[in-house]
Tab-separated table of C-alpha atoms in Angstrom:
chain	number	residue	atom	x	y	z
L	1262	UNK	CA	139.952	75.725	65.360
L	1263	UNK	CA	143.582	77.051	64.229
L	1264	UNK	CA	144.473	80.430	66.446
L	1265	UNK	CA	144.756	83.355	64.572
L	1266	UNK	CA	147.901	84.372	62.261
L	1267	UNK	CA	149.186	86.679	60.621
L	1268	UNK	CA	149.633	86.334	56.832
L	1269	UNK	CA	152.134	87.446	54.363
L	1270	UNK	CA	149.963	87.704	51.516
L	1271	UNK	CA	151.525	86.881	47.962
L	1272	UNK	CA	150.585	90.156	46.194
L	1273	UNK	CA	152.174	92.612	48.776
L	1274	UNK	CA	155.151	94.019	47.036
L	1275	UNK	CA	158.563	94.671	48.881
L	1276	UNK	CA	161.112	97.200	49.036
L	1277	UNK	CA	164.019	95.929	47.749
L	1278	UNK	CA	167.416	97.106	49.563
L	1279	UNK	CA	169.901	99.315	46.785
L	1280	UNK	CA	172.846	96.915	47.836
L	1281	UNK	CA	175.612	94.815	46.188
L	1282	UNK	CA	176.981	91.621	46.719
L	1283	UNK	CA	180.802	91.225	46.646
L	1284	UNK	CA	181.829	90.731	43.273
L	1285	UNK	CA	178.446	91.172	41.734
L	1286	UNK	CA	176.862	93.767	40.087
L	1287	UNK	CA	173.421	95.398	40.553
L	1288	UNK	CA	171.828	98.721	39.127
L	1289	UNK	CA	171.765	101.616	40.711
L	1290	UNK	CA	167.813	101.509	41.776
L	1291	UNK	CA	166.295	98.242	41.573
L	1292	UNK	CA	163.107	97.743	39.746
L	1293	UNK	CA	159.764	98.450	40.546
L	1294	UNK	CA	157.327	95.263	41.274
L	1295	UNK	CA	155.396	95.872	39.573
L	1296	UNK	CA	156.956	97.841	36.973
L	1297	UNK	CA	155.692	101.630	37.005
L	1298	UNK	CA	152.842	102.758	35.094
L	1299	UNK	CA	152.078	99.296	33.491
L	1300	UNK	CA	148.244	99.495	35.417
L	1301	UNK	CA	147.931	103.393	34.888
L	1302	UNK	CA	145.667	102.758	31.600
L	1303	UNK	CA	142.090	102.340	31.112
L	1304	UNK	CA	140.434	98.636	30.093
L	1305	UNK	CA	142.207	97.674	26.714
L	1306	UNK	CA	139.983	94.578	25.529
L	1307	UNK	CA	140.042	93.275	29.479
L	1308	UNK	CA	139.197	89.820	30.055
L	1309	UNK	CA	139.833	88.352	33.707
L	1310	UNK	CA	138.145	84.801	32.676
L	1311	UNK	CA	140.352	82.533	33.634
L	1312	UNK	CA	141.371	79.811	31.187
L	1313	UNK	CA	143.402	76.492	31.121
L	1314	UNK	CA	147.494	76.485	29.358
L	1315	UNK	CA	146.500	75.705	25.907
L	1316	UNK	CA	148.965	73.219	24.167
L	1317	UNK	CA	151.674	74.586	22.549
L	1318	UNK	CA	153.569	78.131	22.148
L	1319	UNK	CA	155.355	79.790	24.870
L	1320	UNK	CA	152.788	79.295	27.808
L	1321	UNK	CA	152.880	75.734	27.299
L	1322	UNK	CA	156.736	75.875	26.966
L	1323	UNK	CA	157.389	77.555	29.926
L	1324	UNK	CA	154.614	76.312	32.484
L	1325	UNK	CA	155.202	72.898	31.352
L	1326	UNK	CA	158.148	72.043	33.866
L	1327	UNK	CA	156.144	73.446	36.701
L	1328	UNK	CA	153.022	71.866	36.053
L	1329	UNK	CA	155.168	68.358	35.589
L	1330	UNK	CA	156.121	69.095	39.599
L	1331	UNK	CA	153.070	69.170	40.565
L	1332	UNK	CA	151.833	73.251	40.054
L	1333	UNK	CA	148.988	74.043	38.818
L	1334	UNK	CA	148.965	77.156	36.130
L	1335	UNK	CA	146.418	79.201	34.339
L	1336	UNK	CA	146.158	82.068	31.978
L	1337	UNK	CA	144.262	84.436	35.106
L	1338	UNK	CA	143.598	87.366	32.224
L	1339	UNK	CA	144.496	88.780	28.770
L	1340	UNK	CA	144.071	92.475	26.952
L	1341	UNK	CA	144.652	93.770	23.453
L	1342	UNK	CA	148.766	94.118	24.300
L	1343	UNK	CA	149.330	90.840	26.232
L	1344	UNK	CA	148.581	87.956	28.698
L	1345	UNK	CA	149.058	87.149	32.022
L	1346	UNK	CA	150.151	83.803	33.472
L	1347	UNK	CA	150.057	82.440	37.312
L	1348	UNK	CA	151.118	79.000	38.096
L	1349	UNK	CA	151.064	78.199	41.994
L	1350	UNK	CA	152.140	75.163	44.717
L	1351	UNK	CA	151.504	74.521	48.079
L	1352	UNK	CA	154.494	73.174	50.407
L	1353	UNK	CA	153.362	71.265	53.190
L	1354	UNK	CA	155.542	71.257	56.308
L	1355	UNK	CA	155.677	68.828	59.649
L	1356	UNK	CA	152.643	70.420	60.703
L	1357	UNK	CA	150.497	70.291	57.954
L	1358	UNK	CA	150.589	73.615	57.289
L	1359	UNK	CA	151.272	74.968	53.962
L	1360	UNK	CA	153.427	77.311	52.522
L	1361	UNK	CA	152.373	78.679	49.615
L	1362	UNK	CA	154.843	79.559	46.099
L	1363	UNK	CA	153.634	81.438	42.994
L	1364	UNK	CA	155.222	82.171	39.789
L	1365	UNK	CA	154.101	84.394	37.573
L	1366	UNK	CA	154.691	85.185	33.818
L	1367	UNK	CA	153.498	88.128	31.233
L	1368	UNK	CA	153.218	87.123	27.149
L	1369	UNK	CA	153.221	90.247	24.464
L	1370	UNK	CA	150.537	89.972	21.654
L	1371	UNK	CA	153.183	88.230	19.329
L	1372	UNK	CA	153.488	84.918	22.343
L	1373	UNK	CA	156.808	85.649	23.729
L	1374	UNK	CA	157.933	85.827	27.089
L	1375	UNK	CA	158.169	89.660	28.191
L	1376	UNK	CA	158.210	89.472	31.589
L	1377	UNK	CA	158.499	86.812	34.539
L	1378	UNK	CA	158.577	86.745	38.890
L	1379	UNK	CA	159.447	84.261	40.949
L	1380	UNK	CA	159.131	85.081	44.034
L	1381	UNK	CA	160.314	83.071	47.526
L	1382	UNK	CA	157.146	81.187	49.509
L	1383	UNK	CA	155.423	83.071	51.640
L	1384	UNK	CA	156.711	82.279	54.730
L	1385	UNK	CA	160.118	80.943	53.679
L	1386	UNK	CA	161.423	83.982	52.383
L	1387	UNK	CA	165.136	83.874	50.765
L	1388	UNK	CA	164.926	80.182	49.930
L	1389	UNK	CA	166.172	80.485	46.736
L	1390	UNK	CA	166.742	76.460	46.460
L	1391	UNK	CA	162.940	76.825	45.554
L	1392	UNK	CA	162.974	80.121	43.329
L	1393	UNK	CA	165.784	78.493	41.354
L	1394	UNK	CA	164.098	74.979	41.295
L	1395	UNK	CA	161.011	76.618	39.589
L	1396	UNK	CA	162.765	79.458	37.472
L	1397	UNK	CA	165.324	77.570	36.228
L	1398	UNK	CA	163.414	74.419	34.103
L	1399	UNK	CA	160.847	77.038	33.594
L	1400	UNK	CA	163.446	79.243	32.004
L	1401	UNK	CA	165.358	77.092	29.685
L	1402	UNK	CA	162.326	75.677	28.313
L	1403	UNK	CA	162.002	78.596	26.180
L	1404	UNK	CA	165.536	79.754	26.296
L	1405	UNK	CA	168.849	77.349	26.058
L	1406	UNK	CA	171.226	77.942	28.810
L	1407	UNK	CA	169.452	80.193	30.889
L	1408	UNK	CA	168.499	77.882	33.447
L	1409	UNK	CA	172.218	77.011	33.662
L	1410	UNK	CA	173.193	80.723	34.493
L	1411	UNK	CA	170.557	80.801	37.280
L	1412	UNK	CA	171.863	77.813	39.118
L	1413	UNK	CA	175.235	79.342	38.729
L	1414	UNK	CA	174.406	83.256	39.792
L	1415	UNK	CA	172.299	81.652	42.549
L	1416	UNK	CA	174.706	79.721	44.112
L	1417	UNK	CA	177.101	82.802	44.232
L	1418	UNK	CA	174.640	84.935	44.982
L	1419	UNK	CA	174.615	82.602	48.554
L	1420	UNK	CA	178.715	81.798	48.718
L	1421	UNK	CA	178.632	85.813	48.784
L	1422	UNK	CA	175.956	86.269	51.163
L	1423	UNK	CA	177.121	83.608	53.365
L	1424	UNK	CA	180.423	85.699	54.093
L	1425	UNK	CA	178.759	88.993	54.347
L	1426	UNK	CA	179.014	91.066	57.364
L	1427	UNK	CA	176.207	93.581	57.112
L	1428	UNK	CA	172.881	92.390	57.885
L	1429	UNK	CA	171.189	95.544	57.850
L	1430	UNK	CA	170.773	95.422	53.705
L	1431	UNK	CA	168.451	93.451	51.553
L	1432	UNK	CA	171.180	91.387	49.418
L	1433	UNK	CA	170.501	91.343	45.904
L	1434	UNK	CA	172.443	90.660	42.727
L	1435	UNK	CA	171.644	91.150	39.229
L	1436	UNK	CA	172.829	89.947	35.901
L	1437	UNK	CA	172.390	89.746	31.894
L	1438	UNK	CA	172.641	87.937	28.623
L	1439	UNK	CA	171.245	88.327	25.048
L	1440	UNK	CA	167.573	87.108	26.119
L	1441	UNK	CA	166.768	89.184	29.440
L	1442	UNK	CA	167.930	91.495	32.799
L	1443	UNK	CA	167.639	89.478	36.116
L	1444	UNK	CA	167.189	90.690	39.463
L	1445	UNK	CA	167.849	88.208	42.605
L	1446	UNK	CA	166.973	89.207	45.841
L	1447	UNK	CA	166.549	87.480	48.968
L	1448	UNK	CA	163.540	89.136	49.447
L	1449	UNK	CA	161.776	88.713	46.181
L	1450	UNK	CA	163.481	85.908	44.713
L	1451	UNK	CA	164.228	86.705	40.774
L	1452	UNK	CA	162.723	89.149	38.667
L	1453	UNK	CA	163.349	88.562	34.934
L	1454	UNK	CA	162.996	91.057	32.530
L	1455	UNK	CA	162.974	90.409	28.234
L	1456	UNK	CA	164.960	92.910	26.018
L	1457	UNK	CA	163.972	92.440	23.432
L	1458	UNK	CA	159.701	92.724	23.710
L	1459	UNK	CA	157.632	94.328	26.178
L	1460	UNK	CA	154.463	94.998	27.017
L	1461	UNK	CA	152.996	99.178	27.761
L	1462	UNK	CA	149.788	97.663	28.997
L	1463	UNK	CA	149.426	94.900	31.261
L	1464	UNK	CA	146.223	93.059	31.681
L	1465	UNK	CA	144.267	94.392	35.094
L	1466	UNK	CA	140.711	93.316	34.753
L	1467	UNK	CA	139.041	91.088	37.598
L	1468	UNK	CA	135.052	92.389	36.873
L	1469	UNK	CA	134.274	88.471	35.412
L	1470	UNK	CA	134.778	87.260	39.208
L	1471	UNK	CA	134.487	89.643	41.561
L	1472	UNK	CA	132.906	92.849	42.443
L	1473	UNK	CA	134.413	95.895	44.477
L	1474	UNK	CA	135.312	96.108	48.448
L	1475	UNK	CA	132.584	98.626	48.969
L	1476	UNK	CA	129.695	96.482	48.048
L	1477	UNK	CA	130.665	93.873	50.392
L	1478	UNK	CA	132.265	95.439	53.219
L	1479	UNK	CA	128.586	95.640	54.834
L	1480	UNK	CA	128.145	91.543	54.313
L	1481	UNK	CA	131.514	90.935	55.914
L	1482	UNK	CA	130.612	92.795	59.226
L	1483	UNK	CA	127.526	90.827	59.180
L	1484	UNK	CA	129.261	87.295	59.652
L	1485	UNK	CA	131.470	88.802	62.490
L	1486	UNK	CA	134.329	90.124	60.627
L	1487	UNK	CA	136.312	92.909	61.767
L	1488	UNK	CA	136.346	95.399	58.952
L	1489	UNK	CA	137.090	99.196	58.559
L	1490	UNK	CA	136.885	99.695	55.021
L	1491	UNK	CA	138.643	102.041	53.587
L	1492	UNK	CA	141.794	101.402	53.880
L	1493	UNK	CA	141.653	98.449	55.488
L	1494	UNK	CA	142.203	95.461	53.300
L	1495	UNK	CA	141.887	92.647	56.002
L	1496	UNK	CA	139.535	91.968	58.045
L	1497	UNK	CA	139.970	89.409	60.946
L	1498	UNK	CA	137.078	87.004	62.760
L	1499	UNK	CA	138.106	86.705	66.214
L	1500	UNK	CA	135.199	84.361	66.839
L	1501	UNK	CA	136.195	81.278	64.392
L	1502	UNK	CA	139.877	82.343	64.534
L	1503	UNK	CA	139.532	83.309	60.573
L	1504	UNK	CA	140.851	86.211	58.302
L	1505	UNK	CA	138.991	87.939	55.048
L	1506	UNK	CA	141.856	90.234	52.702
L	1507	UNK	CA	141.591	90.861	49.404
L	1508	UNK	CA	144.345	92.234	46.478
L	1509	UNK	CA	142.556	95.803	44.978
L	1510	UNK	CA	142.869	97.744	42.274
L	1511	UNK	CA	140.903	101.094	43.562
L	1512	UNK	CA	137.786	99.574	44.351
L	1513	UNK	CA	137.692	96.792	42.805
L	1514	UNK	CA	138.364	93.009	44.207
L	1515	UNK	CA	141.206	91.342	42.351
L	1516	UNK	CA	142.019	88.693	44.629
L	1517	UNK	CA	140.206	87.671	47.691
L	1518	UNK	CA	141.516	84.863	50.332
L	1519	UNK	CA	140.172	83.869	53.976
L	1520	UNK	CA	140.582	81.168	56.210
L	1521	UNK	CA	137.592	78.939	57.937
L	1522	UNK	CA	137.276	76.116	60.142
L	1523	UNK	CA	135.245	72.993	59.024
L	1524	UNK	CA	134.071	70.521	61.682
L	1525	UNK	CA	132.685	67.382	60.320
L	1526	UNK	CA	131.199	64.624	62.295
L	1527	UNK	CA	129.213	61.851	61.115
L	1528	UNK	CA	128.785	63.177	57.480
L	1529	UNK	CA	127.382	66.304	58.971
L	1530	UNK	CA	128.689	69.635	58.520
L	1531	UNK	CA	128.868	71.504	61.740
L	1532	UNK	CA	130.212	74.591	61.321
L	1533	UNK	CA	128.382	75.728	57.666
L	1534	UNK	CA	129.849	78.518	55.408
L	1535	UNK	CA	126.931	80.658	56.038
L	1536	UNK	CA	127.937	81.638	59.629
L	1537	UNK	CA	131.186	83.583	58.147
L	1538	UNK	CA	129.125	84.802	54.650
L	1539	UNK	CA	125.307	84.963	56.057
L	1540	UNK	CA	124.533	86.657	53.097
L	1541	UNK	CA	126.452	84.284	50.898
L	1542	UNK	CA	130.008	85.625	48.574
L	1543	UNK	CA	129.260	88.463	47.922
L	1544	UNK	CA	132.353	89.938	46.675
L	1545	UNK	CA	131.711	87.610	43.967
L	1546	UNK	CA	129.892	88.948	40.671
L	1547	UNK	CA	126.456	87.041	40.401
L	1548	UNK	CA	127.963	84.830	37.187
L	1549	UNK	CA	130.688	83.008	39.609
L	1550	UNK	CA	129.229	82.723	42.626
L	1551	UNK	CA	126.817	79.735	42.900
L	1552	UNK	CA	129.847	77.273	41.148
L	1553	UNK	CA	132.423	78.516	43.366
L	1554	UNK	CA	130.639	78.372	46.758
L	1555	UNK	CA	129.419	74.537	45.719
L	1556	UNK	CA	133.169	73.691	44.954
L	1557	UNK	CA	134.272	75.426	48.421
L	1558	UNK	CA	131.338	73.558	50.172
L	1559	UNK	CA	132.681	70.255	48.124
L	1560	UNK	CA	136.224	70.884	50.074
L	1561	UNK	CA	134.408	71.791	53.502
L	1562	UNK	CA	132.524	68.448	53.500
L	1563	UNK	CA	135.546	66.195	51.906
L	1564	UNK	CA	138.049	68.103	54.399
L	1565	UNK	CA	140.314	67.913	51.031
L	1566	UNK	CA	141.720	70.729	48.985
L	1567	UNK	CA	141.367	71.966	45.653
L	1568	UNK	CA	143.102	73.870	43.002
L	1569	UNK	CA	141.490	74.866	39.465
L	1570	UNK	CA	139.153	77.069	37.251
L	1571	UNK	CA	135.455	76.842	38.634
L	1572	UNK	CA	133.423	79.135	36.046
L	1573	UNK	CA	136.368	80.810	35.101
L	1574	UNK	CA	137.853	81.604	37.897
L	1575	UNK	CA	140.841	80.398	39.925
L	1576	UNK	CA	140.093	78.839	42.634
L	1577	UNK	CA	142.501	77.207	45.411
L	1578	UNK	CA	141.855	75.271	48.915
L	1579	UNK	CA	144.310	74.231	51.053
L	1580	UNK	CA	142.670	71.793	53.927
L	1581	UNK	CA	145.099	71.257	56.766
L	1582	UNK	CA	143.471	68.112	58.264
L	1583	UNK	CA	143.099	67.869	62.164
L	1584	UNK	CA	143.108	64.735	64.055
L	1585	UNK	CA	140.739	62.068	62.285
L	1586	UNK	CA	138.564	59.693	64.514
L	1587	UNK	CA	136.435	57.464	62.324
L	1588	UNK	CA	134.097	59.775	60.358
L	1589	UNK	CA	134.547	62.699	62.383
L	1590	UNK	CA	137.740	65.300	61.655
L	1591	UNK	CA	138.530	68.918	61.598
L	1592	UNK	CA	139.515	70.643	58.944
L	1593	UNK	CA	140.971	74.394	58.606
L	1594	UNK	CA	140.498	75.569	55.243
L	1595	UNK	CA	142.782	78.720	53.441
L	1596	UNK	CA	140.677	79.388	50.197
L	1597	UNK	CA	142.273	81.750	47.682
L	1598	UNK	CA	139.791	83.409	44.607
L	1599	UNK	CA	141.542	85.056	41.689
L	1600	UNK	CA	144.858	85.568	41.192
L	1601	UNK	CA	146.606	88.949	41.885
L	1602	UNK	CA	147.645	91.369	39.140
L	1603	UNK	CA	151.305	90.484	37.923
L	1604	UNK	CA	153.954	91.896	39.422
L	1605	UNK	CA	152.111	92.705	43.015
């Protein structure tokens, strides 16, 4: 089994230092992630059911690049004034374990490009080689030039930061042109910004997948995890060294990911899901559930990961494979389920 960590989860949002680079220039306040009072509406034609990038239009345009490296993208929910994109990769390091990245992307009514994040992986924050690698192709795809300017701002942004003698500020730089505001930080990578669309309401709904933290608080304790619901948001399972936290939005589960160990040994499972879950998903809605628990019990037996819609709904493994002796091997398993509203 993998010891215990502690994880940076994609969705947390953080506070961005109000400090300039020499010779660059950044607004007073920086913006809010995500921006405020976007998700303080009620449902406006929700639907959180995920779907694939159809061909063509700006979606296409601008997740194509990623997708060609290897990302997979999806449009993770839609309402009556826009639609949300998330496009995701997992980098692998010498151990095996994996860093994830995420991009994400909001479309008005009319397809265009309103909003866009790209923030650093989770536990290599302030690489911007990476937020530039994906924002950049992603960028110009839609919008000549612009990838240009963010190879160029970046690699200021870092002459400047490399001569810097405070450390005790977040460094961030911003800039403009006729298409968009952008944001840089070395905290949250590069927040872009369209001028000339927006969108008043952004899509929030998650009800197609998943049901609310109350509900299944009760089933978590039961497989041994460690909750104290509310406010607690992650729960911990000392006894299989794995973790339960979800994304919210009041009550109700946007995101969920944990971590479980799979021990395999002669084409027998030895360590089923049901010891973590003994009451199965539960803080899935009743429509999802039996697909996505065959898929994750598909991964468990393979040791392999996965990333795709099951049902509707996103659905991401990441197997880091343990020492392999004939038909026998461990496997430690990071399973992500929905995608967390934009912007958070």
């Amino acid at each position: 089994m993998r010891r215990s960590r502690t994880l940076a989860a994609p969705w947390l949002g953080l506070t961005l230092g109000a400090v300039a680079l020499t010779g660059c220039t950044a607004p007073a306040e920086p913006p809010a992630l995500p921006p405020a009072g976007v998700y303080e509406h009620d449902a406006a034609g929700e639907s959180s059911t995920a779907e694939p990038i159809a061909p063509g239009g700006t979606a296409a345009a601008v997740t194509g690049p990623l997708t060609d490296a290897g990302w997979f993208c999806a449009q993770v929910r839609a309402n009556a004034d826009g639609r949300a994109l998330w496009c995701r990769v997992g980098h692998r390091d010498a151990t095996d374990a994996v860093a994830p990245q995420v991009a994400q992307f909001l479309l008005d009514r009319d397809d265009r490009l309103a909003w866009a994040w790209f923030p650093p992986p989770d536990t290599a924050p302030g690489d911007d080689d990476l937020v530039t690698a994906a924002a950049a192709p992603a960028l110009s795809a839609i919008w000549p030039g612009a990838g240009d300017r963010i190879r160029q701002e970046t690699d200021d942004f870092e002459r400047d930061r490399a001569q810097r003698r405070d450390t005790t500020e977040v460094p961030r730089t911003a800039w403009q042109d006729a298409r968009a505001d952008y944001l840089l930080s070395a905290v949250d990578g590069l927040v872009v910004t369209a001028r000339d669309t927006s969108v008043r309401r952004w899509p929030s709904g998650a009800e197609h997948y998943a049901t609310t933290m109350s509900s299944a608080v009760d089933d978590l304790r039961a497989g041994g995890y460690d909750c104290a619901y509310p406010p607690q948001q992650s729960c911990n399972r000392v006894q299989s060294n794995g973790y339960f936290q979800v994304s919210l939005r009041g009550d109700q589960i946007v995101s969920a990911q944990f971590g479980i160990g799979s021990w395999i040994e002669a084409g027998r499972q030895l360590h089923p899901l049901s010891e973590e879950f003994p009451h199965g998903l539960t803080f899935l809605s009743e429509e999802v559930r039996r697909a996505v628990t065959d898929r994750i019990e598909d991964c468990r037996r393979s040791g392999t990961g996965f990333a795709g819609i099951v049902n509707g709904t996103v659905v991401i493994v990441d197997a880091s494979q343990g020492p392999v002796d004939g038909a026998d091997h461990v496997s430690y398993l990071d399973v992500q389920i929905g995608a967390p509203l934009a912007g958070t």
